[in-house]
PDB file of C-alpha atoms in Angstrom:
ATOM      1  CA  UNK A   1       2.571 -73.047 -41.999  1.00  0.00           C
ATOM      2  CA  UNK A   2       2.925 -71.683 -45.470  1.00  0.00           C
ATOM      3  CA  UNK A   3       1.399 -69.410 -47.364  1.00  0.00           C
ATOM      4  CA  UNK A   4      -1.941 -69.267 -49.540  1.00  0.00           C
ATOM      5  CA  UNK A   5      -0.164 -69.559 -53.160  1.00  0.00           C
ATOM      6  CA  UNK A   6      -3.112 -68.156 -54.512  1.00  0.00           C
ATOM      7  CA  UNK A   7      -3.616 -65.282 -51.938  1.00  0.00           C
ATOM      8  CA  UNK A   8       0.416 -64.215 -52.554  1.00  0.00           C
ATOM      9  CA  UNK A   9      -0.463 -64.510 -56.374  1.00  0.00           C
ATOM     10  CA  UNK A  10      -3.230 -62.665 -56.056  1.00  0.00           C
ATOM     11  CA  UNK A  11      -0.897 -59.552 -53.774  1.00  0.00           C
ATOM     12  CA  UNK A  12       1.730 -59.853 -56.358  1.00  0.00           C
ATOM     13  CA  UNK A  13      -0.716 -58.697 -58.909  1.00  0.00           C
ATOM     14  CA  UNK A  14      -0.970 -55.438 -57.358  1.00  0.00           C
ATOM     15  CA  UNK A  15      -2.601 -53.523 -54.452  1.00  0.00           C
ATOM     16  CA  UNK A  16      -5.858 -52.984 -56.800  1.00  0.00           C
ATOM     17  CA  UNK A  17      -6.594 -56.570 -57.724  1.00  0.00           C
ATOM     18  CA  UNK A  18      -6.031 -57.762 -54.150  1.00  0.00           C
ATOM     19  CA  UNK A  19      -8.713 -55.216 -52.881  1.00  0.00           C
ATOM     20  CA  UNK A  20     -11.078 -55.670 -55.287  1.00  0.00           C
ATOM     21  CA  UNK A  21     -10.486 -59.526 -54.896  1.00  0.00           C
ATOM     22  CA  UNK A  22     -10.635 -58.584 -50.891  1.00  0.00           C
ATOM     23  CA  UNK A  23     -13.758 -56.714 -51.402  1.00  0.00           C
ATOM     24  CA  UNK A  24     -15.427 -60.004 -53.193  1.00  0.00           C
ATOM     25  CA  UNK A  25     -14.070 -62.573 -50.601  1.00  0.00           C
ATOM     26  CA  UNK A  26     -14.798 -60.678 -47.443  1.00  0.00           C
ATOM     27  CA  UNK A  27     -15.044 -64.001 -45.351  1.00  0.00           C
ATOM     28  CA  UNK A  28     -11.726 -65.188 -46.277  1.00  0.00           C
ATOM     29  CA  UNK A  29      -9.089 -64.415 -43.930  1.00  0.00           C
ATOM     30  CA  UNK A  30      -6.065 -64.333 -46.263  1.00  0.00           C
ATOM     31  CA  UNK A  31      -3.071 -66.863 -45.205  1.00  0.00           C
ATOM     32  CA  UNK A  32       0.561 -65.151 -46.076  1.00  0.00           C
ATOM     33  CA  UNK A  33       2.444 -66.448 -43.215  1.00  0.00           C
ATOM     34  CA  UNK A  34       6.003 -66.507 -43.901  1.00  0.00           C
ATOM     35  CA  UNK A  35       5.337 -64.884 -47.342  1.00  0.00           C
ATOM     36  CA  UNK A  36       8.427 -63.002 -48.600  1.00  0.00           C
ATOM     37  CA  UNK A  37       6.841 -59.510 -49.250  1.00  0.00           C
ATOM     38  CA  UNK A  38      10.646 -57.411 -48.969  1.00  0.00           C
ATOM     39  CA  UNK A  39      10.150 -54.056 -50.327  1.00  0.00           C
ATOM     40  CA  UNK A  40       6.744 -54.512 -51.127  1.00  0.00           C
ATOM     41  CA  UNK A  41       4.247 -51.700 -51.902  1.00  0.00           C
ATOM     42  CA  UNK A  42       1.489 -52.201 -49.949  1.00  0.00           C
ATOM     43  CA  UNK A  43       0.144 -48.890 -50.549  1.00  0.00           C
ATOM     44  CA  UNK A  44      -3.569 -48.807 -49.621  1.00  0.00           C
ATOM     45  CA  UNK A  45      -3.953 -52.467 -49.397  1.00  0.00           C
ATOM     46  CA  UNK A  46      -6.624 -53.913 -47.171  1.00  0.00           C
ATOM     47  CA  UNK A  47      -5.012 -56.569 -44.751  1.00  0.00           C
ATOM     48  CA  UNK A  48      -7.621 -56.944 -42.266  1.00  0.00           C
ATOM     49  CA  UNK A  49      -7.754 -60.246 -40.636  1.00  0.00           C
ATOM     50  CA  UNK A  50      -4.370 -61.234 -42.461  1.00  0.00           C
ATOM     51  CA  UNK A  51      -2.029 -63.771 -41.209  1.00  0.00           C
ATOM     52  CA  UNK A  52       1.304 -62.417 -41.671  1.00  0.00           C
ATOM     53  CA  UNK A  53       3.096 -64.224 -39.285  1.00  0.00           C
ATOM     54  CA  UNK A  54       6.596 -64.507 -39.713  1.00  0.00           C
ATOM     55  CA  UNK A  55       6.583 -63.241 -42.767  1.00  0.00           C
ATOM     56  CA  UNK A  56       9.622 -60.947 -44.276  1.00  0.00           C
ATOM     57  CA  UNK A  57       8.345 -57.286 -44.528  1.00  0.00           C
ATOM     58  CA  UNK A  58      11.449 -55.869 -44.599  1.00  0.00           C
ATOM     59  CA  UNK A  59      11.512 -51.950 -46.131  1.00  0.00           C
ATOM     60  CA  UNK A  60       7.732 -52.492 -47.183  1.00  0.00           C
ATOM     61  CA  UNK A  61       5.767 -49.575 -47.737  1.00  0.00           C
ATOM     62  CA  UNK A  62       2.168 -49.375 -45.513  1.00  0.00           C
ATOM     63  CA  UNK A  63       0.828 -46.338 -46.758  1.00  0.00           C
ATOM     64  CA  UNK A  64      -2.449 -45.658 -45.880  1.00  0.00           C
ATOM     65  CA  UNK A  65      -2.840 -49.629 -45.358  1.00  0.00           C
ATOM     66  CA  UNK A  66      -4.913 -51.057 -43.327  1.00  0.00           C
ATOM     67  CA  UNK A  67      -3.761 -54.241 -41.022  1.00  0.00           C
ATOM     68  CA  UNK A  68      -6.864 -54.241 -38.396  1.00  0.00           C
ATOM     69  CA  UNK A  69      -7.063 -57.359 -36.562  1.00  0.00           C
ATOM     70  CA  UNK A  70      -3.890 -58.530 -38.904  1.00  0.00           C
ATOM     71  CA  UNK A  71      -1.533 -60.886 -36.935  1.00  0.00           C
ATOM     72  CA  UNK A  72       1.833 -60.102 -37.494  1.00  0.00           C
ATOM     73  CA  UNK A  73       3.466 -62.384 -34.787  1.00  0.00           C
ATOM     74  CA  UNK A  74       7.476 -63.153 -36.047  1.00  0.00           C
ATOM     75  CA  UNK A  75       7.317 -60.753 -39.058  1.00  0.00           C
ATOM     76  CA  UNK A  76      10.608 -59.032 -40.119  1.00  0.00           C
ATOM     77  CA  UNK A  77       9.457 -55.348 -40.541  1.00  0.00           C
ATOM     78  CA  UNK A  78      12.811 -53.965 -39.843  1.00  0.00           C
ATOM     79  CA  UNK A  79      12.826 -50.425 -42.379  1.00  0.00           C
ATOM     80  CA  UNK A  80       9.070 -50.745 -43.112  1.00  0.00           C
ATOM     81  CA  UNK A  81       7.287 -47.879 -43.688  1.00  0.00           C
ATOM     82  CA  UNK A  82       4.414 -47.350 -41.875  1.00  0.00           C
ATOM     83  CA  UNK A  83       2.482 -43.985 -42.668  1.00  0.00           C
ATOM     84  CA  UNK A  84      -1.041 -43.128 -42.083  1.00  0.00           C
ATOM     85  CA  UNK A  85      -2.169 -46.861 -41.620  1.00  0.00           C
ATOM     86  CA  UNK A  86      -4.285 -48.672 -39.377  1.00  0.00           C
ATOM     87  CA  UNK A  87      -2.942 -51.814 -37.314  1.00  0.00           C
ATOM     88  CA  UNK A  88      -5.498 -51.037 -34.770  1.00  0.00           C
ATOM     89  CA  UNK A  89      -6.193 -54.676 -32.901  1.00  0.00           C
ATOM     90  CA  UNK A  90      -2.879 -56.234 -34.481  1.00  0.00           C
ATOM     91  CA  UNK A  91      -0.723 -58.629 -33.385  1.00  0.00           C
ATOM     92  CA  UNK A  92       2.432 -57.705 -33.681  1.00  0.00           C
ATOM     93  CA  UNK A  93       4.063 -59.672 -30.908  1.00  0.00           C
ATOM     94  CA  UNK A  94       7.951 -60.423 -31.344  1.00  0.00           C
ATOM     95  CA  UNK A  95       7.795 -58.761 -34.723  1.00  0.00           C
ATOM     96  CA  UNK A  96      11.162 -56.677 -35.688  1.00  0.00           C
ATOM     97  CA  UNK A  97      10.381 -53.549 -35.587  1.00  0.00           C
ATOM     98  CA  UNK A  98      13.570 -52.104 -35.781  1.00  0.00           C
ATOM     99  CA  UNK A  99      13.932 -48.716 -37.687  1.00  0.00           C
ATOM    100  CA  UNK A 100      10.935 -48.119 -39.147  1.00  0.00           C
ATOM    101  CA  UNK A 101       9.696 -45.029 -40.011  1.00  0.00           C
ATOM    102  CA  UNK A 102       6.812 -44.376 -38.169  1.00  0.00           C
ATOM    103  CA  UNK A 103       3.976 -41.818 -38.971  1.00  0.00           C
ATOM    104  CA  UNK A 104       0.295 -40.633 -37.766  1.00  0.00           C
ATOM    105  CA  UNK A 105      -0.595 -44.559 -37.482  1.00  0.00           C
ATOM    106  CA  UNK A 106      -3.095 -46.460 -34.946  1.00  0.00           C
ATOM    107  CA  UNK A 107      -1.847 -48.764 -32.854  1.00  0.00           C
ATOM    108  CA  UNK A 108      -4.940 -48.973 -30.656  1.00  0.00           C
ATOM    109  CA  UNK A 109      -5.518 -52.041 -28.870  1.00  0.00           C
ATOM    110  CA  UNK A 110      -2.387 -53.773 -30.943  1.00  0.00           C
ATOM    111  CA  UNK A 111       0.202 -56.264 -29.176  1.00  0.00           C
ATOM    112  CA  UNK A 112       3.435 -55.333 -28.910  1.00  0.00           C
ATOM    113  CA  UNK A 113       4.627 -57.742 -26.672  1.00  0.00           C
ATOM    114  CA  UNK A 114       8.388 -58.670 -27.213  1.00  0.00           C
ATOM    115  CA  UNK A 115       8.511 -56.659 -30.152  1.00  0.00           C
ATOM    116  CA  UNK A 116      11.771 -55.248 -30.943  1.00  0.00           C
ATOM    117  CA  UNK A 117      11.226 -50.962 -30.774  1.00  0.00           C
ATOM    118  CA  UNK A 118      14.781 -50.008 -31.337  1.00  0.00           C
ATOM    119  CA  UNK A 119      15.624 -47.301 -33.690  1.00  0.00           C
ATOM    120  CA  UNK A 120      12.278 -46.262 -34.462  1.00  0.00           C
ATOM    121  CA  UNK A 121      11.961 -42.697 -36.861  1.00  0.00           C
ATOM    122  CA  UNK A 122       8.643 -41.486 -35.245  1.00  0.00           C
ATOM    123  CA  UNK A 123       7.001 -38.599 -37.010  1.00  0.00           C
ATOM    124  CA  UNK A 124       4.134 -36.446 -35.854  1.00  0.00           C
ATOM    125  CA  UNK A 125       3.055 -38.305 -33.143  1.00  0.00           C
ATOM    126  CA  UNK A 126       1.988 -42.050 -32.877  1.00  0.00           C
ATOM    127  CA  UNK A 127       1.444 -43.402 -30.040  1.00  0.00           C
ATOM    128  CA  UNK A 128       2.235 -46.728 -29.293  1.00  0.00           C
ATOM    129  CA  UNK A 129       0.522 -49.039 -26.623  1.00  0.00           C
ATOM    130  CA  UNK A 130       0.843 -48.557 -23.040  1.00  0.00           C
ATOM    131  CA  UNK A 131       3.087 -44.884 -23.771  1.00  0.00           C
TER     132      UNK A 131
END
């Protein structure tokens, strides 16, 4: 499982073509499993319904994002950024988690199973799943 050339072509573009493009495709369910996104700016960008699994997130920015319903099973997040976004309904089970900076961000209803917490920065309070 690879993923969508098109839909990573269309991300790498910037967050304002890929919402626009989002906002004209709302069936599609974009595909960027295993898509190498390190460091990426993903301010603002609608991820709804993404597959992001095992993809390498590493020190990406989520500001204001929104990942509802995104699957996020295997993805490298370790030194994301995730501030005032929505991963409410996510699956982020055995993702690496480890030390990102968390802030004011909904994690209602996600999966955390076998995620990897440690060294989390949490900021004005987020609460995670079953805390």
């Amino acid at each position: 499982m690879m993923a969508n050339e098109q839909h990573l072509a269309l991300l790498k573009q910037g967050v304002a073509v890929w919402n626009e493009w989002r906002q004209n495709n709302r069936e599609i369910e974009p595909d960027l499993s295993q898509a190498n996104l390190e460091s990426a700016n993903l301010e603002a960008a609608n991820l709804d319904a993404a597959n992001l699994t095992e993809a390498n997130l590493k020190g990406a920015y989520f500001i204001l994002s929104s990942l509802v319903k995104a699957t996020l099973e295997r993805a490298d997040l370790e030194g994301a950024y995730l501030i005032e976004s929505n991963f409410e309904g996510a699956n982020l089970r055995e993702a690496n988690l480890t030390g990102i900076f968390l802030e004011l961000s909904n994690f209602e209803g996600a999966n955390l199973e076998a995620a990897n917490l440690e060294k989390i920065v949490l900021r004005r309070g987020t609460p995670l799943p079953g805390e």
